[in-house]
Coordinates of C-alpha atoms in Angstrom, one line a residue:
M45 CA 7.6 -7.7 -26.9
R46 CA 4.5 -9.0 -28.7
A47 CA 2.5 -8.8 -25.5
T48 CA 3.3 -5.2 -25.0
P49 CA 0.5 -2.9 -26.2
L50 CA 1.4 -0.9 -29.3
A51 CA 1.5 2.4 -27.7
A52 CA 3.9 1.2 -25.1
R53 CA 6.2 -0.2 -27.6
A54 CA 6.1 3.0 -29.6
H55 CA 6.9 4.7 -26.4
I56 CA 9.8 2.4 -25.6
L57 CA 10.9 2.9 -29.3
T58 CA 11.0 6.7 -28.7
A59 CA 13.0 6.3 -25.5
V60 CA 15.5 4.3 -27.1
V61 CA 16.0 6.6 -30.0
C62 CA 16.4 9.6 -27.6
A63 CA 18.8 7.8 -25.4
T64 CA 21.0 6.7 -28.6
L65 CA 21.1 10.3 -29.5
C66 CA 22.1 11.4 -26.0
A67 CA 24.9 8.8 -25.9
L68 CA 26.2 9.0 -29.4
P69 CA 28.4 12.3 -28.9
A70 CA 30.7 10.1 -26.6
L71 CA 31.4 7.7 -29.4
R72 CA 32.7 10.3 -31.9
P73 CA 36.4 10.6 -32.5
G74 CA 38.1 13.1 -30.5
A75 CA 35.4 13.4 -28.0
G76 CA 37.8 13.4 -25.1
I77 CA 36.1 10.9 -22.9
A78 CA 38.0 9.5 -20.0
W79 CA 37.4 5.9 -21.3
T80 CA 39.0 4.2 -18.1
T81 CA 36.6 6.1 -15.8
V82 CA 33.5 5.1 -18.0
G83 CA 34.7 1.3 -18.2
L84 CA 35.0 1.0 -14.4
L85 CA 31.9 2.8 -13.6
T86 CA 30.0 0.7 -16.2
A87 CA 31.7 -2.4 -14.6
L88 CA 30.7 -1.5 -11.1
Y89 CA 27.1 -0.9 -12.0
L90 CA 26.8 -4.0 -14.0
A91 CA 28.5 -6.0 -11.1
C92 CA 25.9 -4.7 -8.8
E93 CA 23.0 -5.8 -11.0
L94 CA 24.1 -9.0 -11.6
P95 CA 23.6 -10.8 -8.2
G96 CA 19.7 -10.2 -8.9
R97 CA 20.0 -12.9 -11.7
C98 CA 21.7 -15.4 -9.5
R99 CA 19.2 -18.0 -8.3
L100 CA 20.9 -18.2 -5.1
L101 CA 21.2 -14.6 -4.4
G102 CA 18.4 -13.2 -6.4
S103 CA 15.6 -13.2 -4.0
S104 CA 17.5 -11.5 -1.2
V105 CA 19.1 -8.5 -3.1
P106 CA 17.3 -5.4 -4.0
I107 CA 15.5 -5.8 -7.1
S108 CA 15.4 -2.0 -8.3
A109 CA 18.3 0.1 -9.1
G110 CA 17.7 2.4 -6.1
S111 CA 20.6 1.1 -4.4
F112 CA 22.8 2.0 -7.2
F113 CA 21.4 5.4 -7.9
P114 CA 24.4 6.9 -6.0
L115 CA 26.7 5.0 -8.6
L116 CA 24.8 6.5 -11.4
L117 CA 24.9 9.9 -10.0
A118 CA 28.7 9.6 -9.3
A119 CA 28.9 8.9 -13.1
A120 CA 26.8 12.1 -13.7
F121 CA 29.1 14.2 -11.8
L122 CA 32.2 12.8 -13.1
L123 CA 31.7 12.1 -16.9
P124 CA 30.2 14.4 -19.7
P125 CA 26.3 13.7 -20.4
A126 CA 27.0 11.4 -23.4
A127 CA 29.6 9.2 -21.4
A128 CA 27.4 9.1 -18.2
A129 CA 24.4 7.8 -20.3
L130 CA 26.4 5.0 -21.6
V131 CA 27.4 4.0 -17.8
A132 CA 23.6 2.8 -17.1
I133 CA 22.9 0.8 -20.2
P134 CA 24.8 -2.6 -19.8
G135 CA 23.6 -3.1 -16.2
S136 CA 20.0 -2.2 -17.0
L137 CA 20.1 -4.6 -19.9
V138 CA 21.2 -7.6 -17.6
G139 CA 19.2 -6.6 -14.2
R140 CA 16.6 -8.8 -13.0
V141 CA 12.9 -8.3 -13.6
E142 CA 10.0 -10.0 -11.8
H143 CA 7.3 -9.4 -14.4
A144 CA 6.9 -10.2 -18.2
P145 CA 7.7 -9.2 -20.8
A146 CA 11.2 -9.2 -19.4
T147 CA 13.0 -7.9 -22.6
A148 CA 10.6 -4.8 -23.0
R149 CA 11.2 -4.0 -19.4
R150 CA 15.1 -4.2 -19.7
I151 CA 15.1 -2.2 -22.8
W152 CA 12.8 0.4 -21.2
R153 CA 14.9 0.5 -18.1
A154 CA 18.1 1.0 -20.1
A155 CA 16.8 3.8 -22.1
Q156 CA 15.2 5.5 -19.1
L157 CA 18.2 5.5 -17.0
A158 CA 20.4 6.5 -19.8
L159 CA 18.3 9.7 -20.4
T160 CA 17.9 10.5 -16.7
V161 CA 21.8 10.2 -16.1
W162 CA 22.2 12.3 -19.0
A163 CA 19.8 14.9 -17.8
A164 CA 21.6 14.9 -14.2
S165 CA 25.0 15.2 -15.8
C166 CA 23.8 18.3 -18.1
V167 CA 22.4 20.1 -15.0
H168 CA 25.5 19.3 -13.2
G169 CA 27.7 20.6 -15.8
L170 CA 25.8 23.7 -16.4
L171 CA 26.3 24.8 -12.8
G172 CA 30.1 24.1 -13.0
G173 CA 29.8 21.2 -10.7
G174 CA 32.9 19.3 -12.2
A175 CA 35.2 22.0 -11.0
T176 CA 33.9 21.6 -7.5
L177 CA 34.8 18.0 -7.1
G178 CA 38.6 18.8 -6.5
G179 CA 41.4 16.4 -7.6
P180 CA 44.5 14.5 -6.4
G181 CA 46.8 16.8 -4.2
P182 CA 46.1 19.3 -1.4
E183 CA 46.1 22.2 -3.7
R184 CA 42.8 20.8 -5.4
L185 CA 40.5 20.4 -2.6
P186 CA 36.5 20.1 -3.2
D187 CA 34.9 23.3 -3.3
F188 CA 32.5 22.9 -0.4
P189 CA 29.7 24.0 0.3
Y190 CA 29.2 25.3 -3.3
A191 CA 29.8 21.8 -4.5
L192 CA 26.4 21.0 -2.8
L193 CA 24.3 23.3 -4.9
P194 CA 25.1 21.4 -8.4
A195 CA 25.1 18.0 -6.9
C196 CA 21.5 18.7 -5.5
A197 CA 20.6 20.4 -8.6
A198 CA 21.6 17.3 -10.6
A199 CA 19.6 15.0 -8.2
L200 CA 16.7 17.0 -8.5
A201 CA 16.9 16.9 -12.5
F202 CA 17.4 13.1 -12.0
S203 CA 14.2 12.6 -9.9
L204 CA 12.1 14.9 -12.3
V205 CA 13.2 13.0 -15.4
L206 CA 12.9 9.5 -13.9
T207 CA 9.4 10.1 -12.5
A208 CA 8.2 11.9 -15.5
L209 CA 9.3 8.6 -17.5
D210 CA 7.8 6.2 -15.0
G211 CA 4.5 8.0 -15.2
S212 CA 4.6 8.0 -19.0
I213 CA 5.1 4.3 -19.1
L214 CA 2.2 3.9 -16.8
A215 CA 0.1 5.9 -19.0
T216 CA 1.0 4.1 -22.1
A217 CA 1.6 0.4 -21.1
E218 CA -1.1 0.1 -18.3
R219 CA -3.6 2.6 -19.8
L220 CA -3.8 4.7 -16.7
P221 CA -5.0 8.4 -16.9
L222 CA -2.1 10.9 -16.9
R223 CA -3.3 12.3 -13.6
H224 CA -3.3 9.2 -11.9
A225 CA -0.1 8.0 -13.6
W226 CA 2.3 10.7 -12.2
S227 CA 0.3 11.1 -8.8
G228 CA 2.5 11.1 -5.9
L229 CA 5.6 9.7 -7.8
L230 CA 7.7 12.8 -7.4
P231 CA 7.0 13.6 -3.8
R232 CA 7.7 9.6 -2.8
S233 CA 11.0 9.8 -4.6
L234 CA 12.5 13.3 -4.3
G235 CA 13.8 12.6 -0.7
P236 CA 15.5 9.3 -1.4
H237 CA 17.0 10.8 -4.6
L238 CA 18.4 13.7 -2.9
V239 CA 20.2 11.5 -0.4
H240 CA 21.6 9.3 -3.3
G241 CA 22.7 12.5 -4.8
L242 CA 24.9 13.3 -1.8
A243 CA 26.1 9.8 -1.5
G244 CA 27.2 10.1 -5.3
L245 CA 28.9 13.5 -4.6
M246 CA 30.9 11.5 -1.9
M247 CA 31.8 8.8 -4.4
A248 CA 32.8 11.5 -7.0
V249 CA 35.2 13.5 -4.6
L250 CA 36.7 10.3 -3.3
W251 CA 37.1 9.1 -7.1
R252 CA 38.8 12.3 -7.9
S253 CA 41.1 12.3 -4.8
S254 CA 44.3 11.0 -4.4
Y255 CA 42.8 7.9 -2.8
G256 CA 41.4 7.0 -6.3
P257 CA 38.6 4.9 -7.3
V258 CA 38.9 2.2 -4.9
S259 CA 38.0 4.6 -2.0
A260 CA 34.5 5.3 -3.5
L261 CA 33.4 1.6 -2.8
F262 CA 33.5 2.7 0.8
V263 CA 30.5 5.0 -0.2
L264 CA 28.8 2.3 -2.3
L265 CA 29.0 -0.6 0.0
P266 CA 27.1 1.0 3.1
M267 CA 24.6 2.4 0.6
Y268 CA 23.8 -1.1 -0.9
I269 CA 23.6 -2.9 2.8
S270 CA 21.1 -0.2 3.8
C271 CA 19.1 -0.6 0.7
W272 CA 19.2 -4.3 1.3
I273 CA 17.9 -3.8 4.7
F274 CA 15.3 -1.7 3.6
S275 CA 14.2 -4.1 0.9
Q276 CA 13.9 -6.9 3.2
Y277 CA 11.7 -4.9 5.6
H278 CA 9.4 -4.3 2.5
R279 CA 9.3 -7.8 1.7
E280 CA 8.3 -8.6 5.1
H281 CA 5.6 -5.7 5.1
A282 CA 4.3 -7.1 1.7
A283 CA 4.2 -10.6 3.2
H284 CA 2.1 -9.2 6.1
R285 CA -0.3 -7.5 3.6
A286 CA -0.6 -10.6 1.5
T287 CA -1.8 -12.4 4.6
I288 CA -4.3 -10.1 5.3
R289 CA -5.7 -9.7 1.8
A290 CA -6.1 -13.7 1.8
L291 CA -8.0 -13.7 4.8
V292 CA -10.3 -11.0 3.7
Q293 CA -10.8 -12.5 0.4
A294 CA -11.6 -15.6 2.0
V295 CA -14.3 -14.2 4.1
D296 CA -15.9 -12.2 1.2
I297 CA -16.0 -15.2 -0.9
K298 CA -18.0 -16.9 1.6
D299 CA -20.2 -14.0 2.6
T300 CA -20.4 -12.2 -0.6
Y301 CA -23.3 -10.2 0.7
T302 CA -21.0 -7.7 2.7
R303 CA -18.4 -7.8 0.0
G304 CA -16.2 -4.5 0.7
H305 CA -17.5 -4.0 4.2
S306 CA -14.3 -5.1 6.0
E307 CA -12.2 -2.7 3.9
R308 CA -14.5 0.2 4.7
V309 CA -14.5 -0.6 8.3
G310 CA -10.8 -0.5 8.3
R311 CA -10.8 2.8 6.8
A312 CA -13.6 4.5 8.9
S313 CA -11.3 2.7 12.0
V314 CA -8.5 4.7 10.9
L315 CA -10.3 7.9 10.3
I316 CA -11.5 7.6 14.0
A317 CA -8.0 7.0 15.1
R318 CA -6.7 10.0 13.5
E319 CA -9.0 12.2 15.2
L320 CA -8.0 10.7 18.5
G321 CA -4.4 11.5 17.7
M322 CA -3.1 7.8 17.8
A323 CA 0.5 7.3 16.9
E324 CA 1.2 6.4 13.5
D325 CA 2.6 3.2 14.3
R326 CA -0.7 2.1 15.7
L327 CA -2.8 3.2 12.6
E328 CA -1.8 0.3 10.2
V329 CA -2.6 -2.4 13.2
L330 CA -6.0 -0.7 13.9
R331 CA -6.7 -0.8 10.0
F332 CA -5.8 -4.5 10.1
A333 CA -8.2 -4.9 12.9
G334 CA -11.0 -3.3 10.9
I335 CA -10.4 -5.2 8.0
L336 CA -10.2 -8.6 9.8
H337 CA -13.1 -7.9 12.3
D338 CA -15.4 -10.6 10.6
V339 CA -12.7 -13.3 9.9
G340 CA -14.3 -15.7 12.1
K341 CA -17.2 -16.0 9.5
L342 CA -14.9 -18.5 8.1
C343 CA -15.8 -21.0 10.8
V344 CA -19.4 -20.2 10.7
P345 CA -21.3 -22.7 8.7
T346 CA -22.3 -21.3 5.3
R347 CA -25.8 -22.7 5.6
V348 CA -26.0 -20.4 8.6
L349 CA -24.8 -17.3 6.9
R350 CA -26.6 -17.8 4.0
K351 CA -30.1 -19.3 5.5
D352 CA -33.2 -18.1 3.8
G353 CA -35.3 -17.9 7.0
P354 CA -35.0 -17.0 10.8
L355 CA -32.3 -18.3 12.9
T356 CA -32.9 -20.8 15.6
P357 CA -31.5 -19.9 19.1
E358 CA -28.7 -22.4 18.3
E359 CA -27.7 -20.9 15.0
R360 CA -27.7 -17.7 16.8
R361 CA -25.2 -18.9 19.4
V362 CA -23.1 -20.2 16.4
I363 CA -23.3 -16.6 14.7
E364 CA -22.3 -15.1 18.2
L365 CA -19.1 -17.4 18.3
H366 CA -17.6 -15.6 15.2
P367 CA -15.2 -13.2 17.4
E368 CA -14.0 -16.2 19.2
Y369 CA -13.3 -18.1 16.1
G370 CA -11.7 -14.7 14.5
H371 CA -9.3 -14.7 17.6
E372 CA -8.4 -18.2 17.3
I373 CA -7.6 -17.8 13.5
V374 CA -5.2 -14.7 14.0
R375 CA -3.9 -15.6 17.2
G376 CA -0.4 -16.7 15.8
I377 CA -0.1 -13.9 13.6
G378 CA 2.3 -12.0 15.7
F379 CA 2.4 -8.5 13.7
L380 CA -1.5 -7.8 14.2
G381 CA -0.7 -7.0 18.0
E382 CA -3.7 -5.1 19.3
A383 CA -5.8 -6.0 16.4
R384 CA -6.1 -9.6 17.8
A385 CA -8.1 -8.0 21.1
A386 CA -10.4 -5.9 18.8
I387 CA -11.3 -8.9 16.5
L388 CA -12.4 -10.9 19.8
H389 CA -14.2 -8.0 21.7
H390 CA -15.5 -5.7 18.8
H391 CA -19.1 -7.0 19.6
E392 CA -18.8 -5.8 23.3
R393 CA -20.9 -2.8 24.3
L394 CA -20.2 -0.2 26.8
D395 CA -23.4 -1.3 29.0
G396 CA -22.0 -4.9 29.3
S397 CA -24.7 -6.5 27.3
G398 CA -22.4 -7.7 24.3
Y399 CA -20.7 -10.6 23.7
P400 CA -18.7 -13.1 23.8
Y401 CA -17.6 -12.0 27.3
G402 CA -20.0 -9.1 28.5
L403 CA -17.1 -6.6 29.1
S404 CA -18.2 -3.2 29.9
G405 CA -16.8 0.3 29.8
R406 CA -13.0 0.6 30.0
E407 CA -12.7 -3.1 30.1
I408 CA -13.2 -3.1 26.2
P409 CA -10.0 -2.6 24.5
E410 CA -9.6 0.7 22.8
F411 CA -9.1 -0.9 19.2
A412 CA -12.4 -2.8 19.8
R413 CA -14.1 0.2 20.9
V414 CA -13.1 2.2 17.6
V415 CA -14.0 -0.9 15.3
A416 CA -17.3 -1.4 17.0
V417 CA -18.3 2.2 15.8
A418 CA -16.7 1.9 12.6
D419 CA -18.4 -1.3 11.9
A420 CA -21.9 0.0 12.8
F421 CA -21.4 3.2 10.7
D422 CA -20.6 1.3 7.5
A423 CA -23.4 -1.2 7.8
M424 CA -25.9 1.4 8.4
T425 CA -24.6 3.7 5.3
S426 CA -24.1 0.7 3.0
T427 CA -26.8 0.3 0.1
R428 CA -28.1 -3.4 0.3
S429 CA -30.2 -4.9 -2.3
Y430 CA -33.5 -4.6 -0.5
R431 CA -32.9 -1.0 0.7
R432 CA -30.7 2.0 0.4
G433 CA -28.0 3.1 2.7
R434 CA -28.8 5.4 5.3
P435 CA -27.5 9.3 4.8
V436 CA -24.4 9.8 6.9
P437 CA -25.8 12.5 9.0
A438 CA -28.7 10.2 10.0
A439 CA -26.3 7.2 10.7
V440 CA -24.0 9.5 12.8
E441 CA -27.3 10.7 14.8
E442 CA -28.1 7.0 15.5
L443 CA -24.5 6.4 16.7
K444 CA -24.9 9.4 19.1
R445 CA -28.1 8.2 20.3
C446 CA -26.5 4.9 21.4
A447 CA -23.3 6.7 22.8
G448 CA -22.9 5.5 26.4
T449 CA -24.8 2.5 26.1
Q450 CA -23.7 0.7 23.1
F451 CA -20.7 2.8 21.7
D452 CA -18.0 4.8 23.4
P453 CA -19.1 8.5 23.1
Q454 CA -15.4 9.4 22.5
M455 CA -15.2 7.3 19.4
V456 CA -18.5 8.5 18.2
R457 CA -17.6 11.9 18.4
A458 CA -14.1 11.3 16.7
L459 CA -16.0 9.7 14.0
A460 CA -18.1 12.6 13.5
R461 CA -15.3 15.1 13.5
G462 CA -13.7 13.2 11.0
L463 CA -16.5 12.9 8.6
D464 CA -17.2 16.7 8.8
R465 CA -13.4 16.9 7.9
H466 CA -13.0 14.5 5.0
G467 CA -16.4 13.3 4.1
W468 CA -17.3 9.7 3.5
S469 CA -18.2 7.7 0.3
T470 CA -19.2 4.1 0.3
A471 CA -18.5 3.8 -3.4
S472 CA -14.8 4.7 -2.9
T473 CA -14.1 1.2 -1.7
V474 CA -16.6 -1.1 -3.4
V475 CA -14.6 -4.4 -3.0
T476 CA -11.7 -5.4 -0.9
A477 CA -8.2 -4.9 -2.0
D478 CA -7.7 -8.2 -3.3
E479 CA -10.9 -8.3 -5.1
T480 CA -10.0 -5.2 -7.1
V481 CA -9.2 -6.1 -10.7
P482 CA -5.3 -6.0 -10.9
V483 CA -4.0 -3.1 -13.0
P484 CA -2.7 -4.6 -16.0
R485 CA 1.2 -4.3 -16.3
V486 CA 3.1 -4.6 -19.5
G487 CA 1.9 -7.8 -21.1
E488 CA -0.2 -8.9 -18.4
G489 CA -4.1 -9.4 -18.3
A490 CA -6.7 -8.2 -15.9
G491 CA -7.4 -10.9 -13.3
A492 CA -10.9 -12.1 -12.8
V493 CA -13.3 -11.1 -10.0
P494 CA -15.2 -14.0 -8.5
R495 CA -18.8 -14.0 -9.3
P496 CA -20.9 -12.7 -6.6
V497 CA -24.0 -14.9 -5.4
R498 CA -27.4 -13.7 -5.0
P499 CA -27.5 -10.8 -2.4
R500 CA -29.7 -11.3 0.5
S501 CA -30.7 -9.3 3.7
P502 CA -28.2 -9.2 6.7
D503 CA -30.6 -11.5 9.1
G504 CA -30.8 -14.2 6.4
L505 CA -34.5 -13.3 5.6
E506 CA -36.2 -12.0 2.5
P507 CA -36.8 -8.3 2.9
A508 CA -39.9 -7.7 5.0
A509 CA -40.7 -4.8 7.4
G510 CA -41.1 -5.2 11.0
R511 CA -39.0 -8.5 11.3
A512 CA -36.6 -8.9 14.2
V513 CA -33.1 -9.5 13.3
P514 CA -31.7 -12.5 15.0
G515 CA -28.3 -12.9 15.7
D516 CA -27.5 -9.2 15.2
G517 CA -25.9 -8.9 18.5
L518 CA -29.1 -7.5 20.1
D519 CA -31.0 -9.0 22.9
V520 CA -34.1 -9.7 21.2
A521 CA -35.7 -11.4 24.2
G522 CA -35.2 -8.3 26.0
G523 CA -37.3 -6.3 23.7
R524 CA -34.6 -4.5 21.6
A525 CA -35.6 -6.2 18.4
A526 CA -35.3 -3.8 15.2
A527 CA -36.8 -3.8 11.9
A528 CA -34.9 -5.7 9.1
D529 CA -33.7 -2.6 7.5
G530 CA -31.9 -1.5 10.7
F531 CA -33.5 1.9 10.5
G532 CA -37.0 1.5 11.7
L533 CA -36.1 1.5 15.4
A534 CA -38.3 1.4 18.3
P535 CA -37.7 3.9 21.3
G536 CA -34.6 2.9 23.0
A537 CA -33.9 -0.1 20.4
Q538 CA -30.2 -0.4 19.2
P539 CA -29.0 0.2 15.7
S540 CA -29.3 -3.4 13.9
V541 CA -27.5 -3.5 10.6
D542 CA -25.8 -6.9 10.2
R543 CA -26.3 -10.0 12.3
T544 CA -22.7 -10.6 12.4
R545 CA -21.7 -6.9 12.3

């Protein structure tokens, strides 16, 4: 608890006091509490939380209490508010936590869930929900469909209180603005909590029926299994993201000049894809393609990337190998799918003058054509140490001028529509996701950001007007060299923005 900020400690203490006051009426003599039901539900919730503490099983079971919310909601339906609040406390105090300080997190979780279940039980009782659950014998059948109303209202109260408390601890423990602390919490949780409420209603009805409490386990077990499968999916997805972040961070550490460029290219690629109406399941892969398009820089010698002078023809050929290097790096990463082809071909040009294979037109994969436009757009609009970024309208006009020769006109039009609809700000993603200073959690300090090296111009030269950009993918020998800032283009020149762009 000592590592917890003072405001967070005060907030936790307040929640504990409130939870205690809510649960105290159940402990008064003559309260008329069905202690057998309380004991069974408490033991069930405790048994559900304990596997997370087992070293052999802990990594494979759901960490959050989401899989057990139907059980807590069933307690809210079956018991008076004070008794329902007691059910959540023992399991919360022994549950597994992944971040320090564990004690503060467990105490907070117990108080939070006690208050949440208490509120849900109050709402359920106010709407007469207890009488709708039925009882043993055919003469006391559940009152459907009316039973759905108090159950759904209780689940809504459960969701509102839980998300309100989640946002409050984020604001106090992690010093987030209130607007950001609560942003998106309720929309993301309301649907699942309503489903949990219906499962809790089924448990409560079976509990009250002639089949008894054992029958309620037939609802809890499928819910637990489904949540376990869902948590495994999220673990796998998190591992995918960690792989991507590690690769991007490695690129940005090696080529600090373009830090944040990869993340913005991913964002612009998704902007284009949405305008094209791509399926949602392809958008994440396309974002990965944009983020990883320059991963081949890892295989380019640092002395070439950071050379303070013009590149030799041999060095330029090495630079132009970075798409193939990148493809080799990600070849074995199965979840990237179409992104691998985009990494390999994002420097191909519609007229066939690109590299590495000189593909033209529709021979170039769709993802590669999207990333090529996003890559050029961000490079032109990004501010460098030696020049300001080009205004978005000017960059779009330059892309339109080169559409049909270098860029796919369809992708350029999609980008223009997306920018008109949503706008663009290079400041919104100034570093890659991994380099962002981690939000400090309870008891954790902020992470360190690697210190950048001296910025340089994208062609490895000191800023100077009128110099050609070697290795930017242009055919310099063919007379298409551009000024070093990428904007002083001669008639017919291609937009030069980054020699490894």
